[in-house]
mmCIF file of C-alpha atoms and ligand atoms in Angstrom:
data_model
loop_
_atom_site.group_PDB
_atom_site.id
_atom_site.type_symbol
_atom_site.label_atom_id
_atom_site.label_comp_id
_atom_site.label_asym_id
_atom_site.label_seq_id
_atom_site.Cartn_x
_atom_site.Cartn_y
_atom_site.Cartn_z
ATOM 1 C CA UNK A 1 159.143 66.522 49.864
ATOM 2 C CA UNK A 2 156.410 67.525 47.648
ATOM 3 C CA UNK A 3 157.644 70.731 46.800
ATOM 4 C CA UNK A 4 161.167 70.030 46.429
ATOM 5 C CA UNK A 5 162.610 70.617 42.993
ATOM 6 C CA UNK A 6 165.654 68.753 43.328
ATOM 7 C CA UNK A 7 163.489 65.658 44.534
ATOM 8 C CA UNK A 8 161.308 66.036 41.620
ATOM 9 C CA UNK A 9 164.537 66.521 39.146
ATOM 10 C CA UNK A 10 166.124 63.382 41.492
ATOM 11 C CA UNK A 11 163.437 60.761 40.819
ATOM 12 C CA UNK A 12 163.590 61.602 37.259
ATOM 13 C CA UNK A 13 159.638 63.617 37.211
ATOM 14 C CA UNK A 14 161.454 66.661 36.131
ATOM 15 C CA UNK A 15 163.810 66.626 32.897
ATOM 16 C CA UNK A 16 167.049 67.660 33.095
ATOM 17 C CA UNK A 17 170.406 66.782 31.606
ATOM 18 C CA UNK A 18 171.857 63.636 33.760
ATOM 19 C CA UNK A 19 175.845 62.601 33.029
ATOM 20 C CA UNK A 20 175.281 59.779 35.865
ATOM 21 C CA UNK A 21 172.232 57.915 38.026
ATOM 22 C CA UNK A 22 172.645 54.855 40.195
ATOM 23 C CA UNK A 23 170.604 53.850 43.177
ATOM 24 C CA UNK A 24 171.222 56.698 45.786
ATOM 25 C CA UNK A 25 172.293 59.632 43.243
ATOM 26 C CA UNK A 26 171.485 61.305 39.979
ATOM 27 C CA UNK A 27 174.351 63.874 38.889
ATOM 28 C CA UNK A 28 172.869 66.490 36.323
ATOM 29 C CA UNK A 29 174.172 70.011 34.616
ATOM 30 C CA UNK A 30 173.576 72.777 36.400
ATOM 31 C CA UNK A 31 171.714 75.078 34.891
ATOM 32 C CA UNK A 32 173.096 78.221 35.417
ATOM 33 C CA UNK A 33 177.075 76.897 35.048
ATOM 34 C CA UNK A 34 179.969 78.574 36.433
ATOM 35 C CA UNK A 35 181.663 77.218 33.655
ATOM 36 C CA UNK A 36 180.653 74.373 30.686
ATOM 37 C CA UNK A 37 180.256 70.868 32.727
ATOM 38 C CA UNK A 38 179.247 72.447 36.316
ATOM 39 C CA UNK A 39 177.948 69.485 37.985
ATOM 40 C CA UNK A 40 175.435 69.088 40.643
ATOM 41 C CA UNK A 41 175.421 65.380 42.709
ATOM 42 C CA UNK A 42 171.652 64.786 44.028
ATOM 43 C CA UNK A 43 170.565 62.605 46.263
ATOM 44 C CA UNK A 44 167.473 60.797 45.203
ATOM 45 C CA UNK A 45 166.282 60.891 49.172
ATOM 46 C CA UNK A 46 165.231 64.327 50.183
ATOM 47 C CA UNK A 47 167.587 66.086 53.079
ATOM 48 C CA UNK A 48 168.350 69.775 53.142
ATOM 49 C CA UNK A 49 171.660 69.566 53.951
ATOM 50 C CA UNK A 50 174.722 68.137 55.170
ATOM 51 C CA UNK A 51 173.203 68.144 59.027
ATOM 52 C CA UNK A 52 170.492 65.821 57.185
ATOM 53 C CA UNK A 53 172.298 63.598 55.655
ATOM 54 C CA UNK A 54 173.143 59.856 56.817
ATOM 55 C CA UNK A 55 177.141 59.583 56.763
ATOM 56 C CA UNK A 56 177.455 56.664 54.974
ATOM 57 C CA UNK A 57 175.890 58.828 51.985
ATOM 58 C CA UNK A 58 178.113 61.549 52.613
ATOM 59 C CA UNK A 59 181.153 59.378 52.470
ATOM 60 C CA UNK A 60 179.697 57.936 48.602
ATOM 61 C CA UNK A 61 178.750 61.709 47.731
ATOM 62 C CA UNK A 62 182.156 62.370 48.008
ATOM 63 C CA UNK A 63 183.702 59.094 46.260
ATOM 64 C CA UNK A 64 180.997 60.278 43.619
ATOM 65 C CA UNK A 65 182.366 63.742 43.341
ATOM 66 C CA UNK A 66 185.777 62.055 42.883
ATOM 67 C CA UNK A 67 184.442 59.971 39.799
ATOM 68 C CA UNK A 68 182.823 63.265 38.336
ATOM 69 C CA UNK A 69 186.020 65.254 38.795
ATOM 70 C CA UNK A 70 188.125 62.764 37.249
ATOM 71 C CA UNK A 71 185.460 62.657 34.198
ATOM 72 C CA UNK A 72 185.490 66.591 33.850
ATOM 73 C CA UNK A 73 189.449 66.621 33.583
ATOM 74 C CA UNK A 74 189.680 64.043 30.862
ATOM 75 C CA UNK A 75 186.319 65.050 29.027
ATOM 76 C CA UNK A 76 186.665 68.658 29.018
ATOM 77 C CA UNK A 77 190.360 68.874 29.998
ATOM 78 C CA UNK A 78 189.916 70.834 32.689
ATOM 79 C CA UNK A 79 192.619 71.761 34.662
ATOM 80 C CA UNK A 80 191.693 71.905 38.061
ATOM 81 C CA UNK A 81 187.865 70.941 39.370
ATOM 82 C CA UNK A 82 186.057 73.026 42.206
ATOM 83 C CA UNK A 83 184.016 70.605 44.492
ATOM 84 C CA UNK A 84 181.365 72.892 46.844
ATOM 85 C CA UNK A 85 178.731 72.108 49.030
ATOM 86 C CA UNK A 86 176.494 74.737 51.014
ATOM 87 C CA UNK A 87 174.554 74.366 53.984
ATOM 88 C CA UNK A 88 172.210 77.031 54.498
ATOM 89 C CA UNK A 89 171.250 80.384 52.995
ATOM 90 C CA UNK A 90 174.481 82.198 55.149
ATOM 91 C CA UNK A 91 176.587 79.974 53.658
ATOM 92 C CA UNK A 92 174.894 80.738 49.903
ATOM 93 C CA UNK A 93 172.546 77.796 49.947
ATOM 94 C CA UNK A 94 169.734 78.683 47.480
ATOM 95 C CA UNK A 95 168.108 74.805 46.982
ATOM 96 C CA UNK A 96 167.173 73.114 50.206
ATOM 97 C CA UNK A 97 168.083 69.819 49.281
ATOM 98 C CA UNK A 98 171.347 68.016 49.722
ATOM 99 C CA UNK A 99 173.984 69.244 46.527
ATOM 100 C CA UNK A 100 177.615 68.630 45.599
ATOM 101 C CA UNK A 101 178.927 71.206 43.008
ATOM 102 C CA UNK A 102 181.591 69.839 40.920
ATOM 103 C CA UNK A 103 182.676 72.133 38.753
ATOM 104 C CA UNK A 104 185.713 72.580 36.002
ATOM 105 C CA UNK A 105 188.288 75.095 36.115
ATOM 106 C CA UNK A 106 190.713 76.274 33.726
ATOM 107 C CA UNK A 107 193.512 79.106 34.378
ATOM 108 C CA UNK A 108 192.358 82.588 33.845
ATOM 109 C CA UNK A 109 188.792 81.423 33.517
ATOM 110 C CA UNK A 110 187.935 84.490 35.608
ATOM 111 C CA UNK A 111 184.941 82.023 37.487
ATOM 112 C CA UNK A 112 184.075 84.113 40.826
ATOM 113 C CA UNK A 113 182.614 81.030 43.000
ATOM 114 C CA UNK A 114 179.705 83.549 44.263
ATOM 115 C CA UNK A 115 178.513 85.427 41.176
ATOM 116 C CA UNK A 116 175.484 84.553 38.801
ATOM 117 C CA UNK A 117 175.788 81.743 36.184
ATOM 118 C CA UNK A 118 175.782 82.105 32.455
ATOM 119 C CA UNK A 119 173.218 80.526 30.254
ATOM 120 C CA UNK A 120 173.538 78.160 27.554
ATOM 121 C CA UNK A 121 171.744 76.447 24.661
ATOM 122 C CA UNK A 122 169.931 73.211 25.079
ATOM 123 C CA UNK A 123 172.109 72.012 22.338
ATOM 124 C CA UNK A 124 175.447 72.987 24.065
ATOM 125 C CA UNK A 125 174.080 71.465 27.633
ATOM 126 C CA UNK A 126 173.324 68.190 25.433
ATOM 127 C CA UNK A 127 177.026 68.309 23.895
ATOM 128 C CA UNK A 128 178.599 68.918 27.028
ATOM 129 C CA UNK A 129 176.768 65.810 28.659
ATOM 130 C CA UNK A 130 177.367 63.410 25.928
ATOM 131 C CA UNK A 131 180.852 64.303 26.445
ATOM 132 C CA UNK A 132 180.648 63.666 30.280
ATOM 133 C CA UNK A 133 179.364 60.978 30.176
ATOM 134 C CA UNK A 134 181.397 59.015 27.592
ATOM 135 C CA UNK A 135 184.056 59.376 30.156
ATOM 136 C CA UNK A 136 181.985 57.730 33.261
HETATM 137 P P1 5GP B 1 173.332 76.412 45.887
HETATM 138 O O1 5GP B 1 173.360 77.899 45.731
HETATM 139 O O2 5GP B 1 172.054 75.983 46.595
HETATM 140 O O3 5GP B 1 174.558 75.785 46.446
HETATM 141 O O4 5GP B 1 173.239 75.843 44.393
HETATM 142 C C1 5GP B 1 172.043 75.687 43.705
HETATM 143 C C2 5GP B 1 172.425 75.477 42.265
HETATM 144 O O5 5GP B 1 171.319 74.869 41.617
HETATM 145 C C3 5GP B 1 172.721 76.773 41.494
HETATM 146 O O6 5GP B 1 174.022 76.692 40.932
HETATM 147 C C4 5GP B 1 171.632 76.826 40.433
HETATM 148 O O7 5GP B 1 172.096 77.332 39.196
HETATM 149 C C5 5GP B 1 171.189 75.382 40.324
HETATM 150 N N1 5GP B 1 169.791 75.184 39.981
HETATM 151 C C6 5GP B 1 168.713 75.807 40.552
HETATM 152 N N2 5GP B 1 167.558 75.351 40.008
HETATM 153 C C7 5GP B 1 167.925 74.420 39.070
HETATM 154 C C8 5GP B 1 167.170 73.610 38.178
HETATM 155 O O8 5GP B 1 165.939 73.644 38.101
HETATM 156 N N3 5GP B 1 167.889 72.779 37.359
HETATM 157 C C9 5GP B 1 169.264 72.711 37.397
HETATM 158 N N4 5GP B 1 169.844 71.880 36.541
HETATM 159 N N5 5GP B 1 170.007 73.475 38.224
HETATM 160 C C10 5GP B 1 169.338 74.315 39.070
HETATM 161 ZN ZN1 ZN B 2 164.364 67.404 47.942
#
């Protein structure tokens, strides 16, 4: 998918900052986070959603979304861990291409699941990854 810009952020021709790649995934920040640590898992083959996808890599999105959960509690001690995934713009799908959100949750966070995301430094996205990622 030549204009896809999760593909291009998947095979690594886009920066961005990765906690985790093996042979089927990359798992990056997102950039707009809910809160600090909001995690999206990528396939590195294109599909645009869940109807797209091969189960198999459904079934180790999810065991991967377990592995970055676990990782957010005991990096960022997050209390409880949203895991999301949209398929199509009804459902709030803005990115045509396969996504997981994983994202941390604390008690009175006040994080409304459909609002805009804040913005953060490059320096706080690289702190919050190192941190992620010592716990993978
Ligand atoms: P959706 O609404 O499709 O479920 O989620 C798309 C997510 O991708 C949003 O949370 C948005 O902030 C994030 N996003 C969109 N473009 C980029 C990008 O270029 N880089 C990163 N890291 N995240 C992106
Ligand atoms: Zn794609």
């Amino acid at each position: 998918m030549d204009n896809c810009i999760f593909c291009k952020i998947a095979m690594g021709e886009i920066p961005s900052n990765t906690v985790y790649e093996d042979n089927d995934f990359r798992v990056i920040l997102d950039i707009a986070p809910a809160n600090p640590g909001h995690c999206l898992i990528l396939p590195k083959n294109h599909a645009a959603d869940i109807f797209e996808m091969d189960e198999e890599l459904v079934a180790k999105a999810h065991c991967l979304a377990k592995k970055i959960a676990t990782a957010l509690k005991s990096a960022l001690k997050a209390e409880g861990v949203n895991i999301l995934q949209n398929n199509g713009a009804a459902a709030g799908q803005s990115v045509s291409h396969y996504h997981i959100h994983v994202i941390p949750r604390n008690t009175g966070d006040n994080v409304t699941l459909n609002k805009e995301g804040n913005s953060m430094s490059s320096e706080e996205f690289g702190a919050i990854a190192d941190k992620i990622k010592a716990a993978l």
